[in-house]
């Protein structure tokens, strides 16, 4: 059901990192859903700069596949969620590292077991609170209600 929210943008099967960046640029503050696996051959998103949390464009990226391939020294700025959909082994998501020192600056979540494979190099995931705060406050299809849980006025 998450995929059906109105603000979400879908990158169809065969999606590339360039396609993700184009969607992000044309639809700022929207969740990007990638059908199938994704190879990150260019950086995705841009970092917000503290103390200006409205700067930059981090990504809220859902990869509806089983493998995220990180090319050498590529960076994803934002939140990455891998569903593990289509994996040969049930409940397994894979990050394939093609060398160098790829990075995720923000957060990473994988359904089931997260497996990494590496020709060489090492993935670094760095918690970036300013990027995650921006995602939390601005991305998605929901509106925050101020002051109370009610969205109506109480009669006097």
Protein backbone atom coordinates (compact mmCIF):
# COMPACT_ATOMS: atom_id res chain seq x y z
CA UNK A 1 0.00 0.00 0.00
CA UNK A 2 2.93 2.38 0.56
CA UNK A 3 3.62 2.36 -3.19
CA UNK A 4 0.12 3.72 -3.85
CA UNK A 5 0.50 6.96 -1.91
CA UNK A 6 -0.21 9.98 -4.13
CA UNK A 7 3.14 11.76 -3.76
CA UNK A 8 5.32 8.76 -4.56
CA UNK A 9 7.14 8.66 -7.91
CA UNK A 10 7.91 5.32 -9.62
CA UNK A 11 11.04 4.62 -11.62
CA UNK A 12 10.12 1.60 -13.82
CA UNK A 13 12.09 -1.61 -14.31
CA UNK A 14 15.52 -0.85 -15.79
CA UNK A 15 15.81 2.32 -13.70
CA UNK A 16 19.25 3.93 -13.45
CA UNK A 17 20.79 6.31 -10.92
CA UNK A 18 20.47 9.06 -13.56
CA UNK A 19 16.72 8.33 -13.82
CA UNK A 20 16.42 8.58 -10.03
CA UNK A 21 18.21 11.95 -10.01
CA UNK A 22 15.94 13.24 -12.80
CA UNK A 23 12.84 12.17 -10.86
CA UNK A 24 14.24 13.78 -7.71
CA UNK A 25 15.04 17.03 -9.53
CA UNK A 26 11.61 17.21 -11.20
CA UNK A 27 9.71 16.10 -8.07
CA UNK A 28 11.49 17.53 -5.02
CA UNK A 29 10.38 16.27 -1.62
CA UNK A 30 8.84 13.08 -3.06
CA UNK A 31 9.52 9.42 -2.30
CA UNK A 32 11.21 7.56 -5.20
CA UNK A 33 10.20 3.90 -5.72
CA UNK A 34 12.55 1.87 -7.96
CA UNK A 35 11.07 -1.26 -9.53
CA UNK A 36 13.70 -4.00 -9.54
CA UNK A 37 17.40 -3.80 -8.77
CA UNK A 38 19.42 -0.59 -8.99
CA UNK A 39 23.02 0.11 -9.97
CA UNK A 40 24.39 3.34 -8.54
CA UNK A 41 26.79 4.57 -11.22
CA UNK A 42 26.50 8.25 -10.28
CA UNK A 43 25.87 9.98 -6.95
CA UNK A 44 22.20 10.17 -5.96
CA UNK A 45 20.82 13.26 -4.23
CA UNK A 46 22.76 16.13 -2.72
CA UNK A 47 23.49 16.75 0.94
CA UNK A 48 21.71 19.36 3.01
CA UNK A 49 24.16 21.63 4.78
CA UNK A 50 23.82 22.32 8.49
CA UNK A 51 22.49 24.81 9.68
CA UNK A 52 20.46 25.23 6.46
CA UNK A 53 18.34 22.03 6.44
CA UNK A 54 16.34 23.27 3.42
CA UNK A 55 19.47 23.17 1.25
CA UNK A 56 20.39 20.13 -0.83
CA UNK A 57 18.11 17.37 -2.07
CA UNK A 58 18.44 14.09 -0.16
CA UNK A 59 16.55 11.09 -1.53
CA UNK A 60 14.02 8.83 0.14
CA UNK A 61 14.66 5.77 -2.02
CA UNK A 62 12.81 2.45 -1.95
CA UNK A 63 14.44 -0.26 -4.06
CA UNK A 64 11.79 -2.90 -4.76
CA UNK A 65 14.39 -5.47 -5.72
CA UNK A 66 16.97 -7.66 -4.05
CA UNK A 67 20.25 -6.02 -5.11
CA UNK A 68 21.65 -2.52 -4.83
CA UNK A 69 24.95 -2.34 -6.71
CA UNK A 70 27.29 0.46 -5.64
CA UNK A 71 29.93 1.41 -8.20
CA UNK A 72 33.32 2.67 -6.94
CA UNK A 73 33.23 5.79 -4.80
CA UNK A 74 29.54 6.62 -5.44
CA UNK A 75 27.45 8.30 -2.72
CA UNK A 76 23.74 8.21 -1.93
CA UNK A 77 22.57 11.12 0.22
CA UNK A 78 19.40 10.22 2.13
CA UNK A 79 17.44 7.15 3.19
CA UNK A 80 17.63 3.82 1.34
CA UNK A 81 15.18 0.94 1.86
CA UNK A 82 15.72 -2.40 0.06
CA UNK A 83 12.72 -4.77 -0.04
CA UNK A 84 14.56 -7.94 -1.08
CA UNK A 85 11.85 -8.59 -3.70
CA UNK A 86 12.82 -11.37 -6.13
CA UNK A 87 15.79 -12.67 -4.12
CA UNK A 88 16.86 -16.28 -4.75
CA UNK A 89 17.06 -16.76 -0.98
CA UNK A 90 13.89 -15.67 0.84
CA UNK A 91 14.20 -12.55 3.02
CA UNK A 92 17.63 -11.57 1.72
CA UNK A 93 18.72 -8.19 0.37
CA UNK A 94 22.16 -7.66 -1.15
CA UNK A 95 24.45 -4.69 -1.57
CA UNK A 96 27.07 -5.46 -4.20
CA UNK A 97 30.20 -3.32 -3.91
CA UNK A 98 32.01 -2.97 -7.22
CA UNK A 99 35.17 -1.52 -5.67
CA UNK A 100 36.36 1.70 -4.11
CA UNK A 101 34.64 3.22 -1.11
CA UNK A 102 30.93 3.76 -1.86
CA UNK A 103 28.88 5.51 0.81
CA UNK A 104 25.34 6.01 2.02
CA UNK A 105 25.08 9.24 4.00
CA UNK A 106 21.80 9.10 5.88
CA UNK A 107 20.36 5.67 6.71
CA UNK A 108 19.94 2.17 5.27
CA UNK A 109 17.22 -0.40 6.00
CA UNK A 110 16.85 -3.83 4.38
CA UNK A 111 14.03 -6.33 4.75
CA UNK A 112 15.26 -9.65 6.07
CA UNK A 113 18.97 -10.37 6.04
CA UNK A 114 21.38 -7.83 4.54
CA UNK A 115 24.26 -9.42 2.67
CA UNK A 116 27.16 -7.52 1.15
CA UNK A 117 29.40 -8.78 -1.61
CA UNK A 118 32.56 -7.00 -2.65
CA UNK A 119 35.04 -7.40 -5.48
CA UNK A 120 37.12 -4.99 -3.43
CA UNK A 121 36.40 -1.98 -1.29
CA UNK A 122 33.99 -1.35 1.52
CA UNK A 123 30.60 0.31 1.91
CA UNK A 124 30.33 2.99 4.59
CA UNK A 125 26.94 4.01 5.99
CA UNK A 126 27.11 7.30 7.88
CA UNK A 127 24.20 8.61 9.93
CA UNK A 128 23.37 12.10 8.63
CA UNK A 129 20.72 13.65 10.91
CA UNK A 130 20.28 16.85 8.88
CA UNK A 131 19.31 14.80 5.77
CA UNK A 132 16.96 12.54 7.73
CA UNK A 133 15.31 15.51 9.44
CA UNK A 134 14.59 17.05 6.06
CA UNK A 135 13.08 13.79 4.83
CA UNK A 136 11.01 13.43 8.00
CA UNK A 137 9.61 16.95 7.84
CA UNK A 138 9.11 17.51 4.10
CA UNK A 139 8.80 14.26 2.13
CA UNK A 140 5.68 12.17 1.53
CA UNK A 141 1.97 12.70 1.12
CA UNK A 142 0.97 13.49 4.69
CA UNK A 143 0.39 16.78 6.41
CA UNK A 144 1.36 17.40 10.01
CA UNK A 145 -1.41 18.81 12.18
CA UNK A 146 -0.40 21.44 14.68
CA UNK A 147 -1.18 21.41 18.40
CA UNK A 148 -3.50 18.38 18.70
CA UNK A 149 -4.58 15.06 17.30
CA UNK A 150 -7.93 16.50 16.11
CA UNK A 151 -8.40 17.96 12.64
CA UNK A 152 -11.69 19.68 13.53
CA UNK A 153 -12.79 22.52 15.80
CA UNK A 154 -14.52 21.71 19.05
CA UNK A 155 -17.91 23.45 19.34
CA UNK A 156 -18.06 26.05 22.15
